[in-house]
Amino acid sequence: MNRIVGEMSSNALNGETVEHIAKKVIFVSTVNKHKPWIETSYHGVITENTDVVLLDPPLVALDKDAPVPYAGEICAFNIHGLDAPFEAVVLNGTSGEGQLRARSLVDCELQKEYTFIIQAHDCGSGPRGTEGKKSHKAVVHIQVDDVNEFAPVFREPQYHAAVTEGKIYDSILQVEATDQDCSPQYSQICNYQITTTNSPFAIDRNGNIRNTEKLSYDSQQHYEILVTAWDCGQKRALHPVPVHIDVKPVCKPGWQGLNKRVDYEPGTGSKQLFPKMHLETCGEPLSSVRTTVELQTSHIGKGCDRETYSEKSLQKLCGASSGSTDLLPAPSAATNWTASLLSDNGRDSDLIFRFDGHQAAKIPDWVVPQNLTDQFTIATWMKHGPIPGLRAEKETLLCNSDKTEMNRHHYSLYVHNCRLVFLLRRDFIQADAFRPAEFHWKLEQICDKEWHYYVINVEFPAVTLFVDGVTYDPYLVTDDWPIHPSQIDVQLTVGACWQGGEVTKPRFTQYFRGSLSGLTVRPGKIESQKVISCLQACKEGLDINSLESLDKSIKFHFNPAQSILVMEADDLQNMNTAVRKVAYINSRQFPTPGIRRLKVSTAVQCFGEDTCITIPDMDAVVMVLQPSEPRITISGAERLSRPAADFRASGGIFLFQDLHIISTVTRADTTAHRTAHQGGVLEEIIHNLDYCDVLVLGEELSPEHESLQLHRSSMLGKHLDATNSTSGMSIYGVDSMSTYEQVIRQVRYYNWKPEQQTERRFRLTCSELNGRYTSNEFNLEVSVLHRSANMEHVNHMVAPPQYMQVVHHPSMISDSYPSHASGVPSAATVIIVVCIAALVVVVVLGIYHIHVTHQQEVRLEDTAKEEDESWDDSALTITVNPMEVGESFGGVFALRW
């Protein structure tokens, strides 16, 4: 159309009539009436290492414009698809016949099938396909047929096994070969064969090797046999695999076939720990077998692999009641009372505070939770053990005591002689009788030097303790009188108790020795057992694959953390089957890498025997591999310009309306050995985020006329919350990236005095797992478009319409409208300049006349001086409408000052 319009303009200058040009346009537009037609779908087959595709139905495009030249002919077939290695060529444009072929040889082992879109184009109005029409889009599905090009290859370069002399084995070991061909016909292994002659061994179709006669240690201690394999296309392995079999003289009871190390790939679900293990009893008949599998994870995080989100995010995720106060937050400008404590960030941003008997923290008064009366909750992670050589003293976790004058403890939580004690002294205004005041629990967990999650639910006078989700009632409750009312302020401390009175110098006392994390207090509400279990749940543990297939006679039991599994059976074979189903599972998307130790202990009973065989304990490790590190990327418009009025509007402006958050990881390229490219493959993944911060760069927001706002309705039904200040906004909680996108897009910036601001800069960053993985820093620059103050004084009688009042730099006129500028003769330019000059002279004379009229009584010298001072050339602005300049050699001008 642009070409036609240009041709019309050129012909108009040459004198050709508009009616004649219009007829040309109508002719061109009516010739090519119809779009080409092709089938809606095609199916094709191509043999690998060839380039010919057999399509069903054949590729033919029809056009109802035929036999009109060009319009009825097919010029091209276009393929739309990501990296589809095919091309379509036109064999006969008149008949519409085409052919699909591969641009290069295809490989079934790389990709078995291809699906893409094909579209036909007619030739339009000329041989180059100008103004051509496209057919509808058809789906093409190509299947790659396999060729038996690969021979079987054994998984191991050699195999080893050991047997006990004098026994016939159903299966000594299993060899396994694989074939890289893509089809079942050529990739499956159909047969194995022992090529060594005169060997006392046989092999079945599954690769299981057995002995055909009893072996003697005295006759031969070692055998080496060669095994080959055939695929189902009768292609033989190029190299046989050696199998070494050792003959053992005696039998030793114990577990056989234990893999000492099991590698766990994150995100793979549960993995069998003992797939080939069995218990060797040396023929001793057993009446029962009891096997215990223990997963040792005490060195990981807080006792096992748990989610390492912040306490607030975890509570939101688990549905905990709102209003909790975190007494041990990460040190910052706003939470500086933990800065002096010894912190151990541990692994994966899991914040832990260590107390060695010399540190404590005073909680600021504005942070101290109020109204701890009849109903509240205290929760914390604690790792504690006895200190050798130190006499038993009170070790205070949390204490609320008099700040001065006296030494009364209003409430406290402390450890004494490996007992956990909670003290709650009520005021006389709450009660005036002897009431329960101290609650004691005696548990092994308090001094086992392991991490445990403690929750104290207070529904006075009842107080319940949860340890790792299990409830415990106090074994001892002592009563006391209420505290007399006074005007003395109180001090809340963590890690010790504050003694402000009855001593020469106020000081900390009863220091705690151990580690704490996530110490929170929630007034007015108690937590349910479901929420408590969620907050302390381990994300790794032991599992049983295909539990429904386990024999009914097997008895099994897990501990609450699923780190210990006990199984009992009366039949040895059932026990072997059950042990092979034991698996390790880690449900975290990004688990903590490292070693988890396994211990297998077994006790057996024999029929009517006073003595029975002893099964030695077995040790192994699970190696959790390093997860692929995600790269969180925030993208969107980095500059935002809006008129000043938009900032003052009731809705303000949305800062991140086109925001996008994605995350990618680099996966190992499984086809790297078949291609020249050895790098990884970038793959987009989906995971949660736990906070996003919008920071104000430069000066903080002025609260009198600036603010960031986010409507509460945008977070309804989501696990999100937000905090706001003059330095920015923080949105936190565990939720998906798409949810964070939706919420952040609703963040608005208000400025009630935008005329005082030219620009604002913001920075957006997001995090997963409490800062373990962070995004790029996305910077946004917001500019305020100011209209000149002189706009209010424009003479609207001579000004152009509002939508045309744009002030252009002189160079922009020719740049923006080159076709018009080139069409203006030089004489027109002279006329424009003369008109502008004349208009300026008239305006200047008018202003001068008004000025003289108002200053008639002032002396001539002062008049001249004041006139010079009041005159401002910069206020004279000329607005030119370039559209009218090009069309009529005239112009519309607006003078303003």
mmCIF file of C-alpha atoms in Angstrom, residues 4 40 58 127 144 261 303 312 382 404 429 431 435 506 550-551 588 654 672 683 701 776 798 826 872 890 895:
data_model
loop_
_atom_site.group_PDB
_atom_site.id
_atom_site.type_symbol
_atom_site.label_atom_id
_atom_site.label_comp_id
_atom_site.label_asym_id
_atom_site.label_seq_id
_atom_site.Cartn_x
_atom_site.Cartn_y
_atom_site.Cartn_z
ATOM 1 C CA ILE A 4 0.858 2.463 -4.299
ATOM 2 C CA THR A 40 -5.056 -29.449 7.199
ATOM 3 C CA PRO A 58 1.330 -35.426 -1.123
ATOM 4 C CA PRO A 127 6.911 -13.207 -9.863
ATOM 5 C CA VAL A 144 12.131 -40.909 11.540
ATOM 6 C CA ARG A 261 27.536 -45.059 48.000
ATOM 7 C CA GLY A 303 18.740 -31.732 62.048
ATOM 8 C CA LYS A 312 7.611 -15.163 58.374
ATOM 9 C CA MET A 382 17.021 -25.192 69.847
ATOM 10 C CA THR A 404 15.311 -1.442 87.293
ATOM 11 C CA ILE A 429 -5.100 -7.394 88.122
ATOM 12 C CA ALA A 431 -5.661 -12.977 89.327
ATOM 13 C CA ARG A 435 -2.162 -20.068 90.428
ATOM 14 C CA PRO A 506 22.631 -4.034 86.373
ATOM 15 C CA LEU A 550 4.928 -55.249 50.251
ATOM 16 C CA ASP A 551 4.093 -58.647 51.698
ATOM 17 C CA ARG A 588 13.116 -29.997 48.121
ATOM 18 C CA PHE A 654 1.922 1.320 37.632
ATOM 19 C CA ALA A 672 27.024 -33.836 23.592
ATOM 20 C CA GLU A 683 16.288 -24.912 30.379
ATOM 21 C CA LEU A 701 10.525 9.079 49.169
ATOM 22 C CA ASN A 776 19.514 -9.777 38.673
ATOM 23 C CA VAL A 798 -4.051 31.471 16.841
ATOM 24 C CA SER A 826 13.048 27.049 -1.339
ATOM 25 C CA ASP A 872 12.959 37.572 28.612
ATOM 26 C CA GLY A 890 1.946 27.898 5.407
ATOM 27 C CA LEU A 895 3.358 32.615 20.733
#
